[in-house]
PDB file of C-alpha atoms in Angstrom:
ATOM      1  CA  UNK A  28      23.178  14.384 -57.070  1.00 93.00           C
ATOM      2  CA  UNK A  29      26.911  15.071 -57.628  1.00 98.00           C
ATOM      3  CA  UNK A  30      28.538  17.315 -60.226  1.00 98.00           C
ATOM      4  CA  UNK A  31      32.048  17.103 -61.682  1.00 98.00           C
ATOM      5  CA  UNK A  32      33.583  20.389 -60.428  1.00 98.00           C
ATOM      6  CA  UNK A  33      36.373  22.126 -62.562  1.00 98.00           C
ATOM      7  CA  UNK A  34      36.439  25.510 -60.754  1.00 97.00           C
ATOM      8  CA  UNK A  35      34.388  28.006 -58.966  1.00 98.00           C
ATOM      9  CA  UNK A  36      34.819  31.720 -58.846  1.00 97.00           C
ATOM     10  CA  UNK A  37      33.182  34.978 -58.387  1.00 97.00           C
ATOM     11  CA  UNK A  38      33.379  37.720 -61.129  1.00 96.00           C
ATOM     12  CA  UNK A  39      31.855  39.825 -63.449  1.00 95.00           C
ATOM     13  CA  UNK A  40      30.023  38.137 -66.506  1.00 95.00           C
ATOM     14  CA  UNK A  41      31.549  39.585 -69.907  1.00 92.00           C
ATOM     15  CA  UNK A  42      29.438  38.141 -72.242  1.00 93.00           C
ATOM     16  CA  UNK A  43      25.757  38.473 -73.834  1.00 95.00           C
ATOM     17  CA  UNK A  44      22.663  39.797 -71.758  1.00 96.00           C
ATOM     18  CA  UNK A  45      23.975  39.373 -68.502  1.00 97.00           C
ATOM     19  CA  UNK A  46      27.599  41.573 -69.017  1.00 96.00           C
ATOM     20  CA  UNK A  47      28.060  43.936 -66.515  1.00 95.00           C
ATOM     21  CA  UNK A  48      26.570  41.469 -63.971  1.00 97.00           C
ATOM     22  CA  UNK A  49      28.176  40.104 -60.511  1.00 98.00           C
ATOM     23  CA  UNK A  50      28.273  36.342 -61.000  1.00 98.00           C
ATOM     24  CA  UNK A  51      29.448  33.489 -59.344  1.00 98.00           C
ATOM     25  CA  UNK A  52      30.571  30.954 -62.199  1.00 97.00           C
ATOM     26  CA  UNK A  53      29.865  27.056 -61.556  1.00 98.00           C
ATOM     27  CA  UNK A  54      32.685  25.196 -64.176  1.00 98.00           C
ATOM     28  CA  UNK A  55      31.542  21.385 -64.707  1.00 98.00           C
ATOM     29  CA  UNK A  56      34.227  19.515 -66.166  1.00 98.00           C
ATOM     30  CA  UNK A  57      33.500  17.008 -69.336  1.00 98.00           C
ATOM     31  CA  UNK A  58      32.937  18.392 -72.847  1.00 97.00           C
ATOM     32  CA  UNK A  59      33.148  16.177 -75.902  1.00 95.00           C
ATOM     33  CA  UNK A  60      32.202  18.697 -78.528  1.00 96.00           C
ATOM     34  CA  UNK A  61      35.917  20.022 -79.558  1.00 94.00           C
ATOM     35  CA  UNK A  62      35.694  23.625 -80.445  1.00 90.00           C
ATOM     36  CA  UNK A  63      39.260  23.867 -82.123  1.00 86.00           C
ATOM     37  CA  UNK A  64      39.112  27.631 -80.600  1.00 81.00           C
ATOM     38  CA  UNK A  65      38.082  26.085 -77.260  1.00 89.00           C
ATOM     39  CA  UNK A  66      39.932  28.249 -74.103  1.00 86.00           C
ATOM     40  CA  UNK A  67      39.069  25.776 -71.648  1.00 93.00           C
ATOM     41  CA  UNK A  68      40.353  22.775 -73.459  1.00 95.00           C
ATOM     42  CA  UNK A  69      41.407  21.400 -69.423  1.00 96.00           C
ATOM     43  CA  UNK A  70      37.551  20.672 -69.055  1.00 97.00           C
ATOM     44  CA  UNK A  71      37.502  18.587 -71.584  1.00 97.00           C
ATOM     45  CA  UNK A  72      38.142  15.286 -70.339  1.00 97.00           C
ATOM     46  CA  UNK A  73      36.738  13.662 -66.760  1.00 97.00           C
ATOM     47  CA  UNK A  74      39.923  11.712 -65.848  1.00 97.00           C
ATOM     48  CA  UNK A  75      39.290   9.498 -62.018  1.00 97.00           C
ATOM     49  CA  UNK A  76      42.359  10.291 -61.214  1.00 98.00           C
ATOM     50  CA  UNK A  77      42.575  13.779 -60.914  1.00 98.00           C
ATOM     51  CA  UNK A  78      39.575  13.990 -58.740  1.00 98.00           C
ATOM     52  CA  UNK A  79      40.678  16.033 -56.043  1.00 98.00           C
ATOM     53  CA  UNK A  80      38.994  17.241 -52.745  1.00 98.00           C
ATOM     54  CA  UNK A  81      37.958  20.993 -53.004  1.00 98.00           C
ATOM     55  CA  UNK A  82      40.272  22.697 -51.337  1.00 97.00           C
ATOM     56  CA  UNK A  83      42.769  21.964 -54.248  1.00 97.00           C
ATOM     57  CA  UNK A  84      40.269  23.015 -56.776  1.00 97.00           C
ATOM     58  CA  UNK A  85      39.500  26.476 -54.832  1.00 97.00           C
ATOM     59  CA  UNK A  86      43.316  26.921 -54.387  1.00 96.00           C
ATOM     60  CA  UNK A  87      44.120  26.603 -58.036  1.00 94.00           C
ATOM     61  CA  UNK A  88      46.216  28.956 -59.518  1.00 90.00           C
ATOM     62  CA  UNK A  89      46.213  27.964 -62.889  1.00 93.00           C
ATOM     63  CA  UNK A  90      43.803  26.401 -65.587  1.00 95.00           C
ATOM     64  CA  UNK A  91      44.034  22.234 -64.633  1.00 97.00           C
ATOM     65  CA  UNK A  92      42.168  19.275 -65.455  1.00 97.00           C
ATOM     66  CA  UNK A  93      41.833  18.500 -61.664  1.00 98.00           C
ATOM     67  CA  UNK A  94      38.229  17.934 -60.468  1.00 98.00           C
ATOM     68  CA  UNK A  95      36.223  17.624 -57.487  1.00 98.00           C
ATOM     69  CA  UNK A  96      32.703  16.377 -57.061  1.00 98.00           C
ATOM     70  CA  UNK A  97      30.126  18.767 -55.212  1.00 98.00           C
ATOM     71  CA  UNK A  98      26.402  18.474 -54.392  1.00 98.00           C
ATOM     72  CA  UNK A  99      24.109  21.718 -54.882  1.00 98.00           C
ATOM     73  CA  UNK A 100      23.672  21.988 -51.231  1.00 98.00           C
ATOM     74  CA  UNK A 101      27.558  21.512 -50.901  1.00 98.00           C
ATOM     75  CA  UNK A 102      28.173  24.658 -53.267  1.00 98.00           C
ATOM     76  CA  UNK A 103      25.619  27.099 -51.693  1.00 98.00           C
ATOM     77  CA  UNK A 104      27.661  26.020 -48.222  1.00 98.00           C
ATOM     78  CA  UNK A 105      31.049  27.142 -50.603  1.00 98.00           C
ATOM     79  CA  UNK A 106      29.128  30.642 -51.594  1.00 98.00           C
ATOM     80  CA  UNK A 107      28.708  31.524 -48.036  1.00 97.00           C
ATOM     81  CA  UNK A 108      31.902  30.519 -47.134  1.00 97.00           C
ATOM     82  CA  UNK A 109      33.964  32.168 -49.408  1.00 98.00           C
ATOM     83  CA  UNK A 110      31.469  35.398 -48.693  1.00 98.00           C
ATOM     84  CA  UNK A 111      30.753  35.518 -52.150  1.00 98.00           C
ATOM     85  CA  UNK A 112      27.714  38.374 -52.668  1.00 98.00           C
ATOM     86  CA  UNK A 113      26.909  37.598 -56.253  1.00 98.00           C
ATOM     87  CA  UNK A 114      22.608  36.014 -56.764  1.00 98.00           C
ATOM     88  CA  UNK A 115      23.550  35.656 -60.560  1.00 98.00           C
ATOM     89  CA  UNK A 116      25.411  31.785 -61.015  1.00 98.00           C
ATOM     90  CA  UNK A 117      26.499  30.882 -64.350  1.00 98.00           C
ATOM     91  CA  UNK A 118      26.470  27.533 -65.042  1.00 98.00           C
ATOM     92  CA  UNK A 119      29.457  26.835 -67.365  1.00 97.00           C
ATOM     93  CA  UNK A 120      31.534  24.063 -68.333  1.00 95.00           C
ATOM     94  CA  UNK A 121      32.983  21.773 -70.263  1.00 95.00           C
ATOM     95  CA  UNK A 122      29.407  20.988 -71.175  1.00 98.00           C
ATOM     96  CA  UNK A 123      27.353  21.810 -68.357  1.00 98.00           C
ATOM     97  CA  UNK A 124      24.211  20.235 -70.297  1.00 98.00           C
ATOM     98  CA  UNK A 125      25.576  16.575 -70.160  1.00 97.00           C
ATOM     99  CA  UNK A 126      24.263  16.736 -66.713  1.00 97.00           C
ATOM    100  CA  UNK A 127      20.822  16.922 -65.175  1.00 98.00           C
ATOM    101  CA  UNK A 128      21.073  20.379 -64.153  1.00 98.00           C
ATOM    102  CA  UNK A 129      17.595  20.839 -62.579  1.00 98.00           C
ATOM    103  CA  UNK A 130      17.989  19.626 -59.394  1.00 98.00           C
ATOM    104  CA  UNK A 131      21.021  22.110 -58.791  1.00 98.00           C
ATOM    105  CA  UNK A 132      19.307  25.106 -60.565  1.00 98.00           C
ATOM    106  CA  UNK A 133      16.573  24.647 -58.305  1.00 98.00           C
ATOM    107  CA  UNK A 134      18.384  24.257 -55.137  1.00 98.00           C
ATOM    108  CA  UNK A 135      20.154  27.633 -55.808  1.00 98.00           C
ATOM    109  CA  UNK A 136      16.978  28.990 -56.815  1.00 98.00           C
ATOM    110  CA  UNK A 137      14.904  28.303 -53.472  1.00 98.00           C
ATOM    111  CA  UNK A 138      18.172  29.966 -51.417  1.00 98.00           C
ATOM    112  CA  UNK A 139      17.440  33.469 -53.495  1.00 98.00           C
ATOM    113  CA  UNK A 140      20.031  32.856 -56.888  1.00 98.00           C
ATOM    114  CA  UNK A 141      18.986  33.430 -60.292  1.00 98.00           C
ATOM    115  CA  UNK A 142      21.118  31.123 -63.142  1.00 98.00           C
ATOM    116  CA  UNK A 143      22.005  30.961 -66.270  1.00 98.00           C
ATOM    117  CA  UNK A 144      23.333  28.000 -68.529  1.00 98.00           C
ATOM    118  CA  UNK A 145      26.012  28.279 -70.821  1.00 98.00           C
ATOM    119  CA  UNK A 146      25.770  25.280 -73.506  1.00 98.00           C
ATOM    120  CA  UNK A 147      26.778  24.511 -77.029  1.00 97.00           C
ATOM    121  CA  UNK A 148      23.048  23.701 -77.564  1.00 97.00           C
ATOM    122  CA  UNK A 149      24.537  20.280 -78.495  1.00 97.00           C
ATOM    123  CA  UNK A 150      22.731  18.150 -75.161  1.00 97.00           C
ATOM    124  CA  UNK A 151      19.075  18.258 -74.123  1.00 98.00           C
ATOM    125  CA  UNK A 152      18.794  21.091 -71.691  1.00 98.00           C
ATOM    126  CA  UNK A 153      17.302  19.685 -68.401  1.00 98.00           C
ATOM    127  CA  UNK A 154      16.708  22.889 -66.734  1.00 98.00           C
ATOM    128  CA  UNK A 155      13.494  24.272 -64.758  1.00 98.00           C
ATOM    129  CA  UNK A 156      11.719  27.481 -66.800  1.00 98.00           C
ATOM    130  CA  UNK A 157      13.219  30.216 -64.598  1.00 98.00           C
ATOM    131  CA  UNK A 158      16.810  29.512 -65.321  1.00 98.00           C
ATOM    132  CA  UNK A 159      18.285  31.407 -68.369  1.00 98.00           C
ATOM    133  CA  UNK A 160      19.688  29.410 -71.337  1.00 98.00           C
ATOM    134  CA  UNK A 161      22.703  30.840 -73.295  1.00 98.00           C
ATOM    135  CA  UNK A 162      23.060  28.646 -76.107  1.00 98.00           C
ATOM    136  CA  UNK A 163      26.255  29.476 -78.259  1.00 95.00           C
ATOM    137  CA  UNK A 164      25.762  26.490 -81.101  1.00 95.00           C
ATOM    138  CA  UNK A 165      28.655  25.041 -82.241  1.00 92.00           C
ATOM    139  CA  UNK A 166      28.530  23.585 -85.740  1.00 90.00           C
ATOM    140  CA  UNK A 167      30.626  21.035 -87.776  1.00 87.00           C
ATOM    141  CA  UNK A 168      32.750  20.477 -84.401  1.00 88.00           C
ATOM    142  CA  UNK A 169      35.461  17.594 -83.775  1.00 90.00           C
ATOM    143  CA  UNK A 170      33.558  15.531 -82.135  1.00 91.00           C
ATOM    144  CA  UNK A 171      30.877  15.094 -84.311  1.00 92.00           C
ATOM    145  CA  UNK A 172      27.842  16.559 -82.689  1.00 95.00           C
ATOM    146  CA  UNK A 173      25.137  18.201 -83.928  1.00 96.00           C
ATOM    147  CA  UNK A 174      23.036  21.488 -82.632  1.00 96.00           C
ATOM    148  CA  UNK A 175      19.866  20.152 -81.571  1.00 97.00           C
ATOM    149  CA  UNK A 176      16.839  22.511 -82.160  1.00 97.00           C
ATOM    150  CA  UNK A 177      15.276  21.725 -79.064  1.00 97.00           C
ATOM    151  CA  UNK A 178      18.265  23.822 -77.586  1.00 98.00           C
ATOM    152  CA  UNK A 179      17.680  26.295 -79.939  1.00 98.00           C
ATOM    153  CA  UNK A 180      13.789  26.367 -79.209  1.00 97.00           C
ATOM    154  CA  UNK A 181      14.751  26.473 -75.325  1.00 98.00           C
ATOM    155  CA  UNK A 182      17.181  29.362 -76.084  1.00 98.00           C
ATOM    156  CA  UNK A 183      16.182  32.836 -74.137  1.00 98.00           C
ATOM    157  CA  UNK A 184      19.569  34.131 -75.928  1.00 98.00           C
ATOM    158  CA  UNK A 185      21.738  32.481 -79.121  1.00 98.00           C
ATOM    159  CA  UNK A 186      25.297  33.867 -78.714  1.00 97.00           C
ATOM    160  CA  UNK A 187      26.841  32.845 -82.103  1.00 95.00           C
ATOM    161  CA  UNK A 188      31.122  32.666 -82.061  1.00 92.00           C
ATOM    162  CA  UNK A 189      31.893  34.393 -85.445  1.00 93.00           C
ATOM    163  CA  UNK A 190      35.022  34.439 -88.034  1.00 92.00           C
ATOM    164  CA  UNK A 191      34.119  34.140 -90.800  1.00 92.00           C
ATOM    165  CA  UNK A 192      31.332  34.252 -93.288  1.00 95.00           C
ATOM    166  CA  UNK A 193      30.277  30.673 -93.310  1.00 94.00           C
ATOM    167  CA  UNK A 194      29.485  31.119 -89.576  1.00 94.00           C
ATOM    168  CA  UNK A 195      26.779  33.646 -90.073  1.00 96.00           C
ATOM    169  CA  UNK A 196      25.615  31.349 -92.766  1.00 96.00           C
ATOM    170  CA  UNK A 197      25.668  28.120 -90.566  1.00 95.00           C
ATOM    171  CA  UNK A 198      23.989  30.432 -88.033  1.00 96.00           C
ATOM    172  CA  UNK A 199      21.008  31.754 -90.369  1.00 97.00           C
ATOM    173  CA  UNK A 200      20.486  27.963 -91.420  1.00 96.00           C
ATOM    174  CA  UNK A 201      20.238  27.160 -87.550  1.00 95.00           C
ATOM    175  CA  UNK A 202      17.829  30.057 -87.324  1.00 96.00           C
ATOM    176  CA  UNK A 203      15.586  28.971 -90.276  1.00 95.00           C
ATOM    177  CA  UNK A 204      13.544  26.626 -88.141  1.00 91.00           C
ATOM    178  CA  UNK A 205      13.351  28.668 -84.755  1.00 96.00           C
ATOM    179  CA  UNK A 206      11.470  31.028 -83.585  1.00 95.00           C
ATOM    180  CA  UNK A 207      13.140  34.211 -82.851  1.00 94.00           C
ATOM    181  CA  UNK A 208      10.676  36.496 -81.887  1.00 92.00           C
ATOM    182  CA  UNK A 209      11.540  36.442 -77.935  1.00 93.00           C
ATOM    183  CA  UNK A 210      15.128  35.382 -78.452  1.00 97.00           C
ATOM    184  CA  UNK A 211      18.629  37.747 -78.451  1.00 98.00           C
ATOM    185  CA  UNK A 212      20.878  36.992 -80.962  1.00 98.00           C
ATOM    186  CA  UNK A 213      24.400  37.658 -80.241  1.00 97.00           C
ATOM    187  CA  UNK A 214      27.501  37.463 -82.739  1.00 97.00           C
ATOM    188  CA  UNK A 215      30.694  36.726 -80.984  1.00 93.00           C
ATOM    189  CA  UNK A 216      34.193  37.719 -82.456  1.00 92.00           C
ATOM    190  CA  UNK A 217      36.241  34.414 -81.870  1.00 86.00           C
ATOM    191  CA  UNK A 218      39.662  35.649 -80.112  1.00 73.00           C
ATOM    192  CA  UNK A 219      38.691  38.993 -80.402  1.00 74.00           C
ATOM    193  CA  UNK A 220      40.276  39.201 -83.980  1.00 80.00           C
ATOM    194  CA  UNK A 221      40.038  42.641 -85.416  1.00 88.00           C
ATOM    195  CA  UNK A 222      38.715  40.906 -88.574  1.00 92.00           C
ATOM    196  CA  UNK A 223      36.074  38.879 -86.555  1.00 91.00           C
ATOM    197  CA  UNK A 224      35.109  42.468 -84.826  1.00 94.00           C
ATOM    198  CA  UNK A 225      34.399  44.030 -87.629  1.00 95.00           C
ATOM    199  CA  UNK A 226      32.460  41.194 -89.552  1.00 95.00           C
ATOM    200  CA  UNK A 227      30.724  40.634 -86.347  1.00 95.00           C
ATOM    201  CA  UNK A 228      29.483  44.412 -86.503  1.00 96.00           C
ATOM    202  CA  UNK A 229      28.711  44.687 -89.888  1.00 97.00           C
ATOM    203  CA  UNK A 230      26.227  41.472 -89.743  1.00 97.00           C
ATOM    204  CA  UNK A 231      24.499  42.786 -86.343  1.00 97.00           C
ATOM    205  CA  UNK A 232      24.057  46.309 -88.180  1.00 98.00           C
ATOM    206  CA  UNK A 233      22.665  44.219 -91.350  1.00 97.00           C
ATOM    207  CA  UNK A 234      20.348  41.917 -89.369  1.00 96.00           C
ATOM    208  CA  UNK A 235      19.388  44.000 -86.357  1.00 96.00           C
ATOM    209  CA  UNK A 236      21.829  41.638 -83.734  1.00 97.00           C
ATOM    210  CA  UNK A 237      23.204  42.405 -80.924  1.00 97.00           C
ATOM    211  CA  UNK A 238      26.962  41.803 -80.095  1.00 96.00           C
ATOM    212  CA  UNK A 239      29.010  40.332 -77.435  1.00 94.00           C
ATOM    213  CA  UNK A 240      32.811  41.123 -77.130  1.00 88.00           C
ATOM    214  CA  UNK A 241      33.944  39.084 -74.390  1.00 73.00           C
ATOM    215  CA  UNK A 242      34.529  42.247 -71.982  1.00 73.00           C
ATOM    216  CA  UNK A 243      36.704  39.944 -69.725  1.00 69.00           C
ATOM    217  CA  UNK A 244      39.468  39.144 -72.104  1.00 67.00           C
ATOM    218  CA  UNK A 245      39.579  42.608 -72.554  1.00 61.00           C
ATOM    219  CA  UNK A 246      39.727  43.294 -68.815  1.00 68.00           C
ATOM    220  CA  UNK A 247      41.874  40.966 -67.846  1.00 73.00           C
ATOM    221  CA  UNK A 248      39.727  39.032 -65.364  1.00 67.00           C
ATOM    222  CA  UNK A 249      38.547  35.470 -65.406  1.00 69.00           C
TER     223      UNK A 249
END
C-alpha cells in the first residue's frame, strides 16, 4: 500500500503524553476537515500534479503542498538512511485516518517502532491495538464533519484545542457518552493565546485535566 507523503522529519514531540519524546513524524497529505486555525493548511488538498519524487519532499525548505507517495517498507529504508535514531513515529497529517493505517503501523512495529496517530477523530481509525491514538476532535468545522464516537471510544488520549468557553462545552458534550476512565484529557491553548492559556488552566485545575502547550512553537522547532 502507498501513502500520500507531505513531509518527514525527526524531532522532538511537543504535545500531549508523548512531549519530551524523540520522534520521527510521518505527514500524510489530504485533510478535508478545515480547522480555520489549521497550521498546516498545505496538507490540505492531494493535487496529481505536485506529486513529486522524494528527494524534493526531504529537501524542502519550506511548508508546500508537494507530495510524494511512499510504501511502509519504503519509509523504514528512509529512517535508516537519513540515520534517524528516534523508535517513537507520529503519524500526522492532513488527516492521517483517511487512510488504512494498519498495514504501515504494523510494518514499523515488527522493525522495533512504537506509533502514535494524530487524528481529528473525524475518520474511522484503522489502526492495530498497540499503536497510540491522539484524537484532538474538531467540532462544527468547515467542512462539515462530525466527531465520530468510535474515535473517541478508540482514544488512549483526547487533546482538546481550546479558546474559548464553548470549546470546553462542545468538549464535555463529546465526553458525555465516552468512557474516560483510562483516557488523558488534554486542553490545548489554540495559538498559544495568553487568554487561551489561562482558560485552558483554569478548566484542567476545575476538572482534574491535564494540559498541552505545544512546547515546539515555543522552541522554535518543527
Amino acid at each position: 500500500m502507498l501513502y500520500k507523503v507531505n513531509e518527514i522529519f525527526e524531532t522532538i514531540q511537543g504535545e500531549g503524553s508523548f512531549t519530551g519524546v524523540p520522534a520521527i513524524f510521518v505527514r500524510l497529505q489530504g485533510c478535508p476537515v478545515g480547522c480555520a486555525w489549521c497550521d498546516t493548511k498545505h496538507t490540505w488538498l492531494v493535487n496529481p500534479e505536485l506529486e513529486v519524487k522524494l528527494d524534493k519532499v526531504m529537501a524542502k525548505a519550506a511548508d508546500t503542498e508537494q507530495w510524494t507517495s511512499l510504501s511502509a517498507e519504503q519509509m523504514l529504508t528512509l529512517f535508516e538512511s537519513e540515520g534517524y535514531q528516534a523508535r517513537h513515529v507520529v503519524i500526522t497529517g492532513g488527516e492521517p485516518c483517511m487512510y488504512d493505517l494498519k498495514p504501515l503501523c504494523n510494518t514499523l512495529h515488527n522493525a522495533g517502532y512504537q506509533t502514535q496517530i494524530e487524528t481529528s477523530g473525524t475518520f474511522e481509525i484503522l489502526v492495530p491495538p498497540e499503536s497510540w491514538v491522539t484524537v484532538s476532535p474538531k467540532v462544527n468545522m468547515k467542512g462539515g464533519y462530525k466527531v465520530l464516537q468510535s474515535a473517541l471510544d478508540r482514544a488512549d488520549e483526547i487533546k482538546h484545542p481550546v479558546a474559548m468557553d464553548k470549546h470546553i462545552e462542545q468538549l464535555l458534550q463529546l465526553l458525555n457518552d465516552t468512557d474516560t476512565g483510562n483516557k488523558l484529557i488534554y486542553l490545548q491553548p489554540i495559538s498559544q493565546q495568553a487568554k487561551a492559556t489561562a482558560l485552558a488552566i483554569a478548566y484542567c485545575k476545575k476538572y482534574n485535566w491535564r494540559l498541552s502547550v505545544q512546547v515546539h512553537k515555543y522552541l522554535g522547532i518543527e
